[in-house]
Coordinates of C-alpha atoms in Angstrom, one line a residue:
M1 CA 42.2 70.8 -96.5
E2 CA 43.2 67.2 -96.9
E3 CA 45.8 67.7 -94.2
N4 CA 43.3 69.2 -91.9
K5 CA 41.0 66.3 -92.7
E6 CA 43.7 63.8 -91.9
Q7 CA 44.5 65.6 -88.7
K8 CA 40.9 65.5 -87.8
E9 CA 40.8 61.8 -88.6
E10 CA 43.9 61.2 -86.7
T11 CA 42.6 63.2 -83.9
T12 CA 39.3 61.3 -83.9
L13 CA 41.1 58.0 -84.3
G14 CA 43.5 59.1 -81.6
K15 CA 40.6 59.8 -79.4
E16 CA 39.1 56.4 -80.1
I17 CA 42.4 54.8 -79.4
K18 CA 42.7 56.7 -76.2
K19 CA 39.2 55.7 -75.3
E20 CA 40.1 52.1 -76.0
D21 CA 43.3 52.4 -74.0
L22 CA 41.4 54.1 -71.2
A23 CA 38.7 51.3 -71.2
N24 CA 41.4 48.7 -71.2
A25 CA 43.1 50.5 -68.4
E26 CA 39.9 50.6 -66.4
V27 CA 39.3 46.9 -67.0
K28 CA 42.8 46.1 -65.9
S29 CA 42.3 48.4 -62.8
E30 CA 39.1 46.5 -61.9
E31 CA 40.6 43.0 -62.1
P32 CA 42.8 43.5 -59.0
K33 CA 39.7 44.9 -57.2
E34 CA 37.7 41.8 -58.1
K35 CA 40.5 39.6 -57.0
T36 CA 40.9 41.6 -53.8
S37 CA 37.1 41.2 -53.2
K38 CA 37.2 37.5 -53.8
K39 CA 40.1 37.2 -51.3
K40 CA 38.2 39.1 -48.7
N41 CA 35.1 36.9 -49.2
N42 CA 37.2 33.7 -48.9
K43 CA 38.8 35.1 -45.7
Q44 CA 35.4 36.0 -44.3
R45 CA 34.1 32.5 -45.1
V46 CA 37.0 30.9 -43.3
Q47 CA 36.5 33.1 -40.3
N48 CA 32.8 32.2 -40.2
M49 CA 33.5 28.5 -40.4
L50 CA 36.1 28.9 -37.6
F51 CA 33.6 30.7 -35.4
A52 CA 31.0 28.0 -36.1
F53 CA 33.4 25.3 -35.1
I54 CA 34.4 27.1 -31.9
A55 CA 30.7 27.5 -31.0
L56 CA 30.0 23.8 -31.7
C57 CA 32.9 22.8 -29.4
F58 CA 31.6 25.1 -26.7
C59 CA 28.1 23.6 -27.0
C60 CA 29.6 20.1 -26.7
V61 CA 31.5 21.1 -23.6
I62 CA 28.3 22.6 -22.0
F63 CA 26.3 19.5 -22.9
S64 CA 28.9 17.2 -21.4
I65 CA 28.9 19.2 -18.2
L66 CA 25.1 19.0 -18.1
L67 CA 25.1 15.3 -18.5
G68 CA 27.7 15.0 -15.8
G69 CA 25.5 17.0 -13.5
V70 CA 22.5 14.8 -14.3
A71 CA 24.5 11.7 -13.6
V72 CA 25.6 13.0 -10.2
Y73 CA 22.1 14.1 -9.3
Q74 CA 20.7 10.7 -10.2
S75 CA 23.4 8.9 -8.3
I76 CA 22.7 10.9 -5.2
T77 CA 18.9 11.0 -5.3
G78 CA 18.2 7.9 -7.2
E79 CA 15.6 9.8 -9.2
D80 CA 15.2 10.1 -12.9
L81 CA 15.6 13.8 -13.7
F82 CA 14.1 13.4 -17.2
N83 CA 11.3 11.0 -16.4
T84 CA 8.6 12.1 -18.8
N85 CA 6.2 9.2 -18.5
I86 CA 2.8 10.8 -19.1
S87 CA -0.1 8.4 -19.3
T88 CA -3.1 10.6 -18.4
P89 CA -3.8 14.2 -17.8
T90 CA -2.9 15.3 -14.2
L91 CA -6.5 16.0 -13.2
F92 CA -7.8 12.8 -14.6
R93 CA -5.0 10.8 -13.1
K94 CA -5.6 12.4 -9.7
N95 CA -9.3 11.6 -9.8
S96 CA -8.4 8.0 -10.9
E97 CA -5.9 7.6 -8.1
E98 CA -8.4 9.0 -5.6
N99 CA -11.1 6.6 -6.8
S100 CA -8.6 3.7 -6.6
D101 CA -7.6 4.7 -3.1
V102 CA -11.2 4.9 -2.0
Q103 CA -12.0 1.5 -3.5
K104 CA -8.8 0.0 -2.0
N105 CA -9.5 1.5 1.4
S106 CA -13.1 0.2 1.2
E107 CA -11.9 -3.3 0.4
E108 CA -9.3 -3.2 3.1
S109 CA -11.9 -1.8 5.6
S110 CA -14.3 -4.5 4.6
K111 CA -11.7 -7.2 4.9
S112 CA -10.5 -5.8 8.2
D113 CA -14.1 -5.8 9.6
K114 CA -14.6 -9.4 8.5
D115 CA -11.3 -10.5 10.1
S116 CA -12.1 -8.6 13.3
A117 CA -15.5 -10.3 13.4
I118 CA -14.0 -13.8 12.9
E119 CA -11.3 -13.0 15.6
F120 CA -14.1 -11.9 18.0
N121 CA -16.1 -15.0 17.4
N122 CA -13.0 -17.3 17.8
K123 CA -12.0 -15.6 21.1
I124 CA -15.4 -16.4 22.6
V125 CA -15.4 -20.0 21.2
D126 CA -11.9 -20.5 22.7
M127 CA -13.2 -19.4 26.1
Q128 CA -16.1 -21.8 25.8
V129 CA -13.9 -24.7 24.7
S130 CA -11.5 -24.0 27.6
L131 CA -14.3 -24.2 30.2
I132 CA -15.8 -27.4 28.7
G133 CA -12.3 -28.9 29.0
H134 CA -12.2 -28.0 32.7
F135 CA -15.6 -29.6 33.2
Q136 CA -14.6 -32.8 31.4
N137 CA -11.5 -33.0 33.5
L138 CA -13.5 -32.5 36.7
G139 CA -16.0 -35.2 35.7
A140 CA -13.3 -37.7 34.9
T141 CA -11.6 -36.9 38.2
L142 CA -14.8 -37.3 40.2
A143 CA -15.1 -40.8 38.7
T144 CA -11.8 -41.8 40.5
K145 CA -13.2 -40.7 43.8
D146 CA -9.7 -39.4 44.7
I147 CA -10.6 -36.4 46.9
D148 CA -7.2 -34.7 46.5
A149 CA -7.3 -34.9 42.7
V150 CA -11.0 -33.8 42.8
D151 CA -10.2 -30.8 45.0
K152 CA -7.5 -29.7 42.6
A153 CA -9.7 -30.2 39.5
Y154 CA -12.6 -28.4 41.1
S155 CA -10.5 -25.5 42.2
D156 CA -9.0 -25.2 38.6
S157 CA -12.5 -25.3 37.0
L158 CA -13.9 -22.8 39.4
G159 CA -11.1 -20.3 39.0
A160 CA -11.2 -20.6 35.2
S161 CA -15.0 -20.1 35.1
Y162 CA -14.7 -17.0 37.3
I163 CA -11.9 -15.5 35.2
T164 CA -13.8 -16.2 31.9
A165 CA -17.0 -14.6 33.3
Q166 CA -15.1 -11.5 34.1
K167 CA -13.1 -11.4 30.9
I168 CA -16.1 -11.5 28.6
D169 CA -17.0 -8.0 29.8
T170 CA -13.6 -6.6 28.7
I171 CA -13.4 -8.2 25.3
E172 CA -13.6 -5.7 22.3
V173 CA -16.9 -6.1 20.6
V174 CA -17.2 -5.7 16.8
E175 CA -20.3 -4.0 15.3
G176 CA -23.2 -6.5 15.4
G177 CA -21.4 -8.7 18.0
E178 CA -23.1 -7.5 21.2
D179 CA -25.7 -10.2 21.1
L180 CA -23.0 -12.9 20.9
R181 CA -21.1 -11.3 23.8
V182 CA -24.3 -11.3 25.9
A183 CA -25.2 -14.9 25.0
A184 CA -21.6 -16.0 25.8
K185 CA -21.7 -14.1 29.2
N186 CA -25.0 -15.8 30.1
L187 CA -23.6 -19.2 29.2
F188 CA -20.3 -18.7 31.1
Q189 CA -22.2 -17.4 34.1
F190 CA -24.3 -20.5 34.1
Y191 CA -21.1 -22.6 34.2
L192 CA -19.9 -20.6 37.1
D193 CA -23.2 -21.0 39.0
V194 CA -23.2 -24.8 38.4
L195 CA -19.7 -25.1 39.7
S196 CA -20.2 -22.9 42.7
N197 CA -23.5 -24.6 43.8
D198 CA -24.1 -28.0 42.3
Y199 CA -20.5 -29.3 41.9
S200 CA -19.5 -28.0 45.3
T201 CA -22.2 -30.1 46.8
I202 CA -21.0 -33.2 45.0
V203 CA -17.4 -32.6 46.0
E204 CA -18.4 -32.1 49.6
E205 CA -20.4 -35.3 49.5
L206 CA -17.4 -37.2 48.2
R207 CA -15.3 -35.7 50.9
L208 CA -17.6 -36.7 53.7
T209 CA -18.7 -40.2 52.4
G210 CA -16.2 -41.2 49.9
E211 CA -19.0 -41.7 47.5
I212 CA -21.3 -39.8 45.1
S213 CA -25.0 -40.8 45.3
E214 CA -27.0 -41.5 42.2
E215 CA -29.5 -38.9 43.2
S216 CA -26.8 -36.2 43.3
I217 CA -25.6 -37.1 39.8
N218 CA -29.1 -37.2 38.4
N219 CA -30.0 -33.8 39.9
L220 CA -26.8 -32.3 38.4
T221 CA -27.5 -33.8 35.0
T222 CA -31.1 -32.6 34.9
K223 CA -30.2 -29.1 35.8
I224 CA -27.4 -28.8 33.3
S225 CA -29.5 -30.3 30.5
A226 CA -32.5 -28.1 31.2
N227 CA -30.6 -24.8 31.2
E228 CA -27.6 -25.3 29.1
A229 CA -29.6 -26.3 26.0
K230 CA -31.5 -23.0 26.0
L231 CA -28.4 -20.9 26.7
D232 CA -26.4 -22.8 24.1
L233 CA -29.2 -22.2 21.5
Q234 CA -29.1 -18.5 22.1
F235 CA -25.3 -18.6 21.8
Q236 CA -25.4 -20.4 18.4
K237 CA -28.1 -18.1 17.1
A238 CA -26.0 -15.0 17.9
Q239 CA -23.0 -16.7 16.3
Q240 CA -24.9 -17.3 13.1
E241 CA -26.2 -13.8 12.9
L242 CA -22.6 -12.4 13.2
A243 CA -21.4 -14.9 10.5
D244 CA -24.2 -13.8 8.2
K245 CA -23.4 -10.1 8.7
Y246 CA -19.7 -10.6 7.9
N247 CA -20.1 -13.4 5.4
F248 CA -18.1 -16.2 7.1
E249 CA -19.0 -19.7 8.0
I250 CA -19.4 -21.3 11.5
Q251 CA -17.5 -24.6 11.6

């Protein structure tokens, strides 16, 4: 009985030893697996890092090519491809630009109209001054009683008056400038009539007698004074109305 008991104990103990040996064997067999698994994880990590590095290098190459293309585009067109200056919404900016353009065009139009009115006035005044210069030269020449010089001065004055009387009809008239054109035409036509009728009589008298009578001079002076003053007043009134309309001063 004791032997059987010992055998049972041995058997049980043997089983326990075998269990322990088996457990140790399993632990030992698992250790290489864990090491193998760790090696595989390390290898996978290295591969992932390598792939990430390659991807980064590829992105850098693509970015460099893109920058090179932008530089070439800007050098050819002179435009900034990445200009992102945004100050106002598109619709608001468009309306603002349109309002600015309208205001600018209005100012330019107003300025242009004023300049045109001044230019129109100055052209007419230049015509008047030119005719007065011819009259003054004719009067000074008549005082010399040199018939040849008088004939030339008279011919020049008559020709200039005729040309001016015709030219005033062709001049471009600004808005509100018709009254000035009509007043100038009436004044210039008066100069032409005086030359054609009154001065021609005096020149012919000088040619025939070598003298100019006091009566002829008085008649000429009276006629000019009576008519020129009225015509000149109408001329000045039309000038001032044009100046008031376009806000410029008559000097």
